[in-house]
């Protein structure tokens, strides 16, 4: 049943070519490079197994993958272990008490001189089911958007698609009898969305297993233009939760209005000073120490598509922050984002009270040259400079009555710094070539190269524990609503992703 | 069974006196003024019916009284109608489609030249049951606080206590055979906490029934010193809900951080400029037109207790707004209070997103000389002056993409202005004397006189529809958590309230 029927003549010709040569070794078809043969094998496989693949991917997505359901995370790990065993891959769970298991798979290739590690994660961001347009975030549902099919579920784009693409690419290569040339490792973790607090410890305990010449981080979305993308770093990430205090309990806003301090207003005033009206962060030293981009990185940015106008239309935006600078350039700077605000109640539950507290959850992204402890401290110092007595747990009555302003700041310990791999390393060039081969095989243009992605993955812990380089190869569509309600994956991105993974699996 | 055993010798002596004279008409005991006799009759009655009264009050509190349960409001009205009928009071429901019923009671006294109307409301503020320390807000529960008994339930203090005290005072006077001297009316509404949007229409339709020489507004708390209080006005009240817009849907805070505008930050910056750090409102013209206090009102304020220090300790406050000014003085100014803030999610549900919207619910209190339409407009003008395109319903894609900043402001139509009755009217002096007689009878000192309360009741609609003056006589303890979780009434305030209502019922 056709579902991503190639309408591009080149693809049809290559497919026919592949069908002709598929029973012979690739070395006997010198017109096809191994990676191109890999992409074509993937296309043949996904075309001929479309319905089965949709069913299997849906089964995977139906297993709840959020930190709130540890049992669901365990079922995901068991499912993936079984999938590897089913493919005769030497596989095991790397465990640590208190942490979801890391699923590890290993294929040793006779004569191989290189080892390539494929990283992805099977956990998803927390969900608020009532915000979703499907029965539950774990009821995978296919819908057409602008004439293209997408599958909706938590984890669809971030990041189960990558795992599923890797497994499917392996099947496709085997079916086409294309032998692997490097040793392959799979490392699929279940705590990425919580900041991977145990990953480094687990990897360090198994450093002999997880070492590789390169770790391919299969996570995140491709460039918004839809072109295949290779990313050489990720921003670091840390969080702070700031709570400020008004009266001990909610007070009648009439009887005490003008007199009892309102924590919602205090929080608004505290937050307001953190940025200027154009989005530039005003916290002292916030941009200190940033490592500049290399000439190669700057050149890559200059060649990347400019998607800003299209994105503004897609997101219904009438302006962007830090105008006139472009999104891709701004990803190379640290951020301060308010993930959420809460105080009292709004809407139907609103009451005429001066609320006792107000809370903001902040997300700080970091770039190379900055340290997350120091970035947290800069925010704490800023709060102190605004007259707040800062505590790190619920303040006592004595603290509250003896200080005019009190803030509790809870620092997220599961934080990490940014990492950026130079684009001109030999292994980097080889990865670019493999990804380009798959893109070329399906008639897509030049692969987009980003010095860093805006999102975060715990690359630093991987680099330290596995003594390796990391390069990110995302496959999801940019508009996959990852981290939000109605997360989805454009199915064409899954099929293209299988081709890309097949090309990477076949690297030498 | 003793429960509020009078330890004050004066009370005991007066009680003995009352028991001696209780079988004779008050005119035959010239040493007791009628209002004092009323208070003593109330004390005798509540002492001898303590357990029964607690049971009956609990039954009343157990009937859900929030706007979210219209059936509960209807049951409250039916219950009160039956209570009036049970006492042979001519009673009826004043109805209007779409509005909770007003319960109306009427006692015509032969030879009376004055009519006194007792107003209270049987509805309560919205509830969030999970915030309460009792099984539900409608499971009345008695607990000891600092050695004194309190009853916990939504409506316990605001405002079912007043209704229950009026009914009980009527029983006490009849039991003591103390005849009424004025015509009495009861008007108990069920929509006060929603801003009484239909009250004026209902009263106007029945203006011949509801006219009186004075309306006694039995609502709100007494002075924080615990002394009985008479209040000559109430602040007006209006609301605005402000929503500002970021991206059309939640975006990944890593991939779009620094670029997609964050509505939580936009809202913080908008709100922050509405007040200075000391709580003074900076919105242009916010304080324009305020009617100054009269010399009598200023003198009353100067005689009132200073409770600020005690309240700061009770509420765990390390400072107050608008220092060094006092609470009682600040109640005579308009307020701008944030009832609630929401954007994205905080805590366990927080996700790394740039949220699509951020909302603040504002409560504005007004004083005499200001108009609520104008006060709303001042806030809207302020928002516009900060570069926002303001709409009053969900903005379209076209509006959002063609304006850099968009705010939806929903104005509450159920709003009303402040009212202040002069303290030196003859009827005002008579009310003060009656309340003072009850306070004196139980050995309490001088009654506290406030030009206005901080809270709001729809006095203006009453004044217009019933062609009357309003004077407020509250009975609840100040720390009754009204409008918040764990609303409660100190039982001693209920018994004292019965005495006060008895003295007022016996006015000439």
PDB file of C-alpha atoms in Angstrom, chain A residues 6-190:
ATOM      1  CA  UNK A   6       7.926   8.773  -4.283  1.00  0.00           C
ATOM      2  CA  UNK A   7       6.790  11.282  -6.836  1.00  0.00           C
ATOM      3  CA  UNK A   8      10.340  12.337  -7.527  1.00  0.00           C
ATOM      4  CA  UNK A   9      11.608  10.624 -10.593  1.00  0.00           C
ATOM      5  CA  UNK A  10      15.077  10.227  -9.155  1.00  0.00           C
ATOM      6  CA  UNK A  11      13.718   8.211  -6.270  1.00  0.00           C
ATOM      7  CA  UNK A  12      11.771   5.915  -8.531  1.00  0.00           C
ATOM      8  CA  UNK A  13      14.806   5.319 -10.709  1.00  0.00           C
ATOM      9  CA  UNK A  14      16.988   4.609  -7.725  1.00  0.00           C
ATOM     10  CA  UNK A  15      14.395   2.245  -6.328  1.00  0.00           C
ATOM     11  CA  UNK A  16      14.277   0.344  -9.579  1.00  0.00           C
ATOM     12  CA  UNK A  17      18.046   0.230  -9.595  1.00  0.00           C
ATOM     13  CA  UNK A  18      18.002  -1.114  -6.080  1.00  0.00           C
ATOM     14  CA  UNK A  19      15.497  -3.802  -6.913  1.00  0.00           C
ATOM     15  CA  UNK A  20      17.762  -4.921  -9.714  1.00  0.00           C
ATOM     16  CA  UNK A  21      20.873  -5.077  -7.584  1.00  0.00           C
ATOM     17  CA  UNK A  22      19.381  -6.045  -4.257  1.00  0.00           C
ATOM     18  CA  UNK A  23      20.383  -9.663  -4.468  1.00  0.00           C
ATOM     19  CA  UNK A  24      24.014  -8.816  -5.098  1.00  0.00           C
ATOM     20  CA  UNK A  25      26.541  -7.307  -2.720  1.00  0.00           C
ATOM     21  CA  UNK A  26      26.824  -3.526  -2.932  1.00  0.00           C
ATOM     22  CA  UNK A  27      30.433  -3.817  -4.066  1.00  0.00           C
ATOM     23  CA  UNK A  28      29.091  -5.227  -7.290  1.00  0.00           C
ATOM     24  CA  UNK A  29      27.114  -2.030  -7.992  1.00  0.00           C
ATOM     25  CA  UNK A  30      29.827   0.591  -7.999  1.00  0.00           C
ATOM     26  CA  UNK A  31      27.402   3.274  -9.112  1.00  0.00           C
ATOM     27  CA  UNK A  32      25.823   3.147  -5.620  1.00  0.00           C
ATOM     28  CA  UNK A  33      27.913   4.181  -2.613  1.00  0.00           C
ATOM     29  CA  UNK A  34      27.195   1.993   0.431  1.00  0.00           C
ATOM     30  CA  UNK A  35      25.280   4.759   2.205  1.00  0.00           C
ATOM     31  CA  UNK A  36      23.144   5.368  -0.870  1.00  0.00           C
ATOM     32  CA  UNK A  37      22.430   1.669  -1.107  1.00  0.00           C
ATOM     33  CA  UNK A  38      21.469   1.832   2.578  1.00  0.00           C
ATOM     34  CA  UNK A  39      18.967   4.600   1.960  1.00  0.00           C
ATOM     35  CA  UNK A  40      17.429   2.739  -0.922  1.00  0.00           C
ATOM     36  CA  UNK A  41      17.171  -0.452   1.101  1.00  0.00           C
ATOM     37  CA  UNK A  42      15.387   1.548   3.780  1.00  0.00           C
ATOM     38  CA  UNK A  43      12.949   2.992   1.280  1.00  0.00           C
ATOM     39  CA  UNK A  44      12.168  -0.437  -0.139  1.00  0.00           C
ATOM     40  CA  UNK A  45      11.625  -1.839   3.331  1.00  0.00           C
ATOM     41  CA  UNK A  46       9.369   0.894   4.670  1.00  0.00           C
ATOM     42  CA  UNK A  47       7.330   0.900   1.448  1.00  0.00           C
ATOM     43  CA  UNK A  48       6.726  -2.821   1.679  1.00  0.00           C
ATOM     44  CA  UNK A  49       6.037  -2.938   5.415  1.00  0.00           C
ATOM     45  CA  UNK A  50       4.093   0.295   5.856  1.00  0.00           C
ATOM     46  CA  UNK A  51       1.057  -0.957   7.776  1.00  0.00           C
ATOM     47  CA  UNK A  52       3.064  -3.290   9.952  1.00  0.00           C
ATOM     48  CA  UNK A  53       5.484  -0.486  10.850  1.00  0.00           C
ATOM     49  CA  UNK A  54       2.639   1.859  11.781  1.00  0.00           C
ATOM     50  CA  UNK A  55       1.184  -0.831  14.041  1.00  0.00           C
ATOM     51  CA  UNK A  56       4.501  -1.520  15.703  1.00  0.00           C
ATOM     52  CA  UNK A  57       5.294   2.162  16.215  1.00  0.00           C
ATOM     53  CA  UNK A  58       1.823   2.661  17.710  1.00  0.00           C
ATOM     54  CA  UNK A  59       2.385  -0.229  20.112  1.00  0.00           C
ATOM     55  CA  UNK A  60       5.613   1.436  21.249  1.00  0.00           C
ATOM     56  CA  UNK A  61       3.962   4.866  21.654  1.00  0.00           C
ATOM     57  CA  UNK A  62       1.100   3.363  23.655  1.00  0.00           C
ATOM     58  CA  UNK A  63       3.457   2.517  26.516  1.00  0.00           C
ATOM     59  CA  UNK A  64       3.358   5.527  28.880  1.00  0.00           C
ATOM     60  CA  UNK A  65       6.790   7.115  28.980  1.00  0.00           C
ATOM     61  CA  UNK A  66       6.617   9.871  31.602  1.00  0.00           C
ATOM     62  CA  UNK A  67       8.502  10.142  34.877  1.00  0.00           C
ATOM     63  CA  UNK A  68       5.196  10.155  36.768  1.00  0.00           C
ATOM     64  CA  UNK A  69       4.649   6.512  35.774  1.00  0.00           C
ATOM     65  CA  UNK A  70       7.884   4.621  36.562  1.00  0.00           C
ATOM     66  CA  UNK A  71       6.123   1.392  35.691  1.00  0.00           C
ATOM     67  CA  UNK A  72       5.521   2.730  32.182  1.00  0.00           C
ATOM     68  CA  UNK A  73       9.210   3.590  31.815  1.00  0.00           C
ATOM     69  CA  UNK A  74      10.090   0.047  32.918  1.00  0.00           C
ATOM     70  CA  UNK A  75       7.709  -1.396  30.314  1.00  0.00           C
ATOM     71  CA  UNK A  76       9.373   0.734  27.631  1.00  0.00           C
ATOM     72  CA  UNK A  77      12.797  -0.577  28.598  1.00  0.00           C
ATOM     73  CA  UNK A  78      11.586  -4.185  28.626  1.00  0.00           C
ATOM     74  CA  UNK A  79       9.921  -3.687  25.255  1.00  0.00           C
ATOM     75  CA  UNK A  80      13.131  -2.324  23.704  1.00  0.00           C
ATOM     76  CA  UNK A  81      15.249  -5.068  25.213  1.00  0.00           C
ATOM     77  CA  UNK A  82      12.925  -7.616  23.638  1.00  0.00           C
ATOM     78  CA  UNK A  83      13.068  -5.789  20.291  1.00  0.00           C
ATOM     79  CA  UNK A  84      16.880  -6.014  20.308  1.00  0.00           C
ATOM     80  CA  UNK A  85      16.875  -9.675  21.343  1.00  0.00           C
ATOM     81  CA  UNK A  86      14.317 -10.399  18.654  1.00  0.00           C
ATOM     82  CA  UNK A  87      16.886  -9.081  16.157  1.00  0.00           C
ATOM     83  CA  UNK A  88      19.660 -11.210  17.691  1.00  0.00           C
ATOM     84  CA  UNK A  89      21.400  -8.106  19.003  1.00  0.00           C
ATOM     85  CA  UNK A  90      23.436  -8.679  22.158  1.00  0.00           C
ATOM     86  CA  UNK A  91      21.462  -6.507  24.583  1.00  0.00           C
ATOM     87  CA  UNK A  92      21.141  -5.798  28.266  1.00  0.00           C
ATOM     88  CA  UNK A  93      19.727  -3.229  30.698  1.00  0.00           C
ATOM     89  CA  UNK A  94      22.246  -0.978  32.427  1.00  0.00           C
ATOM     90  CA  UNK A  95      20.659  -0.361  35.799  1.00  0.00           C
ATOM     91  CA  UNK A  96      21.128   1.934  38.756  1.00  0.00           C
ATOM     92  CA  UNK A  97      18.774   2.038  41.756  1.00  0.00           C
ATOM     93  CA  UNK A  98      16.446   5.030  41.530  1.00  0.00           C
ATOM     94  CA  UNK A  99      16.953   5.509  37.805  1.00  0.00           C
ATOM     95  CA  UNK A 100      15.071   4.217  34.770  1.00  0.00           C
ATOM     96  CA  UNK A 101      17.157   1.565  33.027  1.00  0.00           C
ATOM     97  CA  UNK A 102      19.422   2.323  30.071  1.00  0.00           C
ATOM     98  CA  UNK A 103      18.782  -0.098  27.215  1.00  0.00           C
ATOM     99  CA  UNK A 104      22.115  -1.133  25.679  1.00  0.00           C
ATOM    100  CA  UNK A 105      22.596  -3.052  22.435  1.00  0.00           C
ATOM    101  CA  UNK A 106      25.821  -4.224  20.824  1.00  0.00           C
ATOM    102  CA  UNK A 107      26.695  -5.481  17.373  1.00  0.00           C
ATOM    103  CA  UNK A 108      30.357  -6.396  16.871  1.00  0.00           C
ATOM    104  CA  UNK A 109      31.322  -6.447  13.213  1.00  0.00           C
ATOM    105  CA  UNK A 110      34.267  -8.682  12.222  1.00  0.00           C
ATOM    106  CA  UNK A 111      37.166  -6.607  10.938  1.00  0.00           C
ATOM    107  CA  UNK A 112      35.618  -3.295  11.970  1.00  0.00           C
ATOM    108  CA  UNK A 113      38.016  -0.601  13.092  1.00  0.00           C
ATOM    109  CA  UNK A 114      35.448   1.954  14.248  1.00  0.00           C
ATOM    110  CA  UNK A 115      32.582   1.926  16.733  1.00  0.00           C
ATOM    111  CA  UNK A 116      29.496   4.064  16.254  1.00  0.00           C
ATOM    112  CA  UNK A 117      27.096   4.590  19.139  1.00  0.00           C
ATOM    113  CA  UNK A 118      23.456   5.491  18.460  1.00  0.00           C
ATOM    114  CA  UNK A 119      21.908   7.417  21.359  1.00  0.00           C
ATOM    115  CA  UNK A 120      18.207   8.194  21.824  1.00  0.00           C
ATOM    116  CA  UNK A 121      15.777   8.346  24.742  1.00  0.00           C
ATOM    117  CA  UNK A 122      12.504   6.551  25.328  1.00  0.00           C
ATOM    118  CA  UNK A 123      11.061   8.894  27.992  1.00  0.00           C
ATOM    119  CA  UNK A 124       8.831  11.907  27.253  1.00  0.00           C
ATOM    120  CA  UNK A 125       8.009  15.238  28.910  1.00  0.00           C
ATOM    121  CA  UNK A 126       5.252  15.381  31.567  1.00  0.00           C
ATOM    122  CA  UNK A 127       1.718  15.486  30.179  1.00  0.00           C
ATOM    123  CA  UNK A 128      -1.505  17.297  31.056  1.00  0.00           C
ATOM    124  CA  UNK A 129      -3.967  14.925  29.366  1.00  0.00           C
ATOM    125  CA  UNK A 130      -6.843  17.419  29.344  1.00  0.00           C
ATOM    126  CA  UNK A 131      -4.829  19.664  27.004  1.00  0.00           C
ATOM    127  CA  UNK A 132      -4.636  17.005  24.297  1.00  0.00           C
ATOM    128  CA  UNK A 133      -6.994  16.598  21.372  1.00  0.00           C
ATOM    129  CA  UNK A 134      -6.693  12.803  21.404  1.00  0.00           C
ATOM    130  CA  UNK A 135      -8.219  10.488  24.055  1.00  0.00           C
ATOM    131  CA  UNK A 136      -4.970  10.265  26.034  1.00  0.00           C
ATOM    132  CA  UNK A 137      -1.332  11.128  25.232  1.00  0.00           C
ATOM    133  CA  UNK A 138      -0.786   7.372  25.000  1.00  0.00           C
ATOM    134  CA  UNK A 139      -3.543   6.632  22.509  1.00  0.00           C
ATOM    135  CA  UNK A 140      -1.538   6.981  19.263  1.00  0.00           C
ATOM    136  CA  UNK A 141      -3.751   8.547  16.626  1.00  0.00           C
ATOM    137  CA  UNK A 142      -3.059   9.266  12.963  1.00  0.00           C
ATOM    138  CA  UNK A 143      -4.422  12.481  11.504  1.00  0.00           C
ATOM    139  CA  UNK A 144      -3.925  14.304   8.229  1.00  0.00           C
ATOM    140  CA  UNK A 145      -2.414  17.782   8.459  1.00  0.00           C
ATOM    141  CA  UNK A 146      -2.181  19.768   5.236  1.00  0.00           C
ATOM    142  CA  UNK A 147      -2.600  16.536   3.307  1.00  0.00           C
ATOM    143  CA  UNK A 148       0.191  14.718   5.138  1.00  0.00           C
ATOM    144  CA  UNK A 149      -0.223  12.029   7.756  1.00  0.00           C
ATOM    145  CA  UNK A 150       1.042  12.550  11.277  1.00  0.00           C
ATOM    146  CA  UNK A 151       0.926  10.307  14.313  1.00  0.00           C
ATOM    147  CA  UNK A 152       0.021  11.926  17.637  1.00  0.00           C
ATOM    148  CA  UNK A 153       1.258  10.695  21.034  1.00  0.00           C
ATOM    149  CA  UNK A 154       3.704  11.736  23.746  1.00  0.00           C
ATOM    150  CA  UNK A 155       7.127  10.620  22.544  1.00  0.00           C
ATOM    151  CA  UNK A 156       6.113  10.454  18.879  1.00  0.00           C
ATOM    152  CA  UNK A 157       8.682  13.060  17.879  1.00  0.00           C
ATOM    153  CA  UNK A 158      10.769  13.270  21.027  1.00  0.00           C
ATOM    154  CA  UNK A 159      12.267  10.754  20.915  1.00  0.00           C
ATOM    155  CA  UNK A 160      10.768   7.335  20.238  1.00  0.00           C
ATOM    156  CA  UNK A 161      10.824   8.019  16.489  1.00  0.00           C
ATOM    157  CA  UNK A 162      14.636   7.859  16.520  1.00  0.00           C
ATOM    158  CA  UNK A 163      14.703   4.503  18.305  1.00  0.00           C
ATOM    159  CA  UNK A 164      12.084   3.063  16.021  1.00  0.00           C
ATOM    160  CA  UNK A 165      13.949   4.352  12.948  1.00  0.00           C
ATOM    161  CA  UNK A 166      17.174   2.705  14.112  1.00  0.00           C
ATOM    162  CA  UNK A 167      15.509  -0.668  14.644  1.00  0.00           C
ATOM    163  CA  UNK A 168      13.721  -0.437  11.301  1.00  0.00           C
ATOM    164  CA  UNK A 169      16.893   0.603   9.476  1.00  0.00           C
ATOM    165  CA  UNK A 170      18.636  -2.455  10.865  1.00  0.00           C
ATOM    166  CA  UNK A 171      15.853  -4.667   9.525  1.00  0.00           C
ATOM    167  CA  UNK A 172      16.044  -2.959   6.145  1.00  0.00           C
ATOM    168  CA  UNK A 173      19.814  -3.430   5.816  1.00  0.00           C
ATOM    169  CA  UNK A 174      19.563  -7.078   6.770  1.00  0.00           C
ATOM    170  CA  UNK A 175      16.733  -7.659   4.362  1.00  0.00           C
ATOM    171  CA  UNK A 176      18.825  -6.108   1.580  1.00  0.00           C
ATOM    172  CA  UNK A 177      21.837  -8.137   2.730  1.00  0.00           C
ATOM    173  CA  UNK A 178      23.940  -5.043   3.151  1.00  0.00           C
ATOM    174  CA  UNK A 179      26.556  -5.938   5.743  1.00  0.00           C
ATOM    175  CA  UNK A 180      27.559  -3.533   8.497  1.00  0.00           C
ATOM    176  CA  UNK A 181      31.111  -2.175   8.347  1.00  0.00           C
ATOM    177  CA  UNK A 182      31.567  -0.708  11.837  1.00  0.00           C
ATOM    178  CA  UNK A 183      30.793  -1.936  15.338  1.00  0.00           C
ATOM    179  CA  UNK A 184      27.422  -0.597  16.382  1.00  0.00           C
ATOM    180  CA  UNK A 185      26.115   0.275  19.860  1.00  0.00           C
ATOM    181  CA  UNK A 186      22.656   1.390  20.879  1.00  0.00           C
ATOM    182  CA  UNK A 187      22.221   3.422  24.071  1.00  0.00           C
ATOM    183  CA  UNK A 188      18.611   4.343  24.806  1.00  0.00           C
ATOM    184  CA  UNK A 189      17.977   6.091  28.076  1.00  0.00           C
ATOM    185  CA  UNK A 190      14.768   6.795  30.029  1.00  0.00           C
TER     186      UNK A 190
END
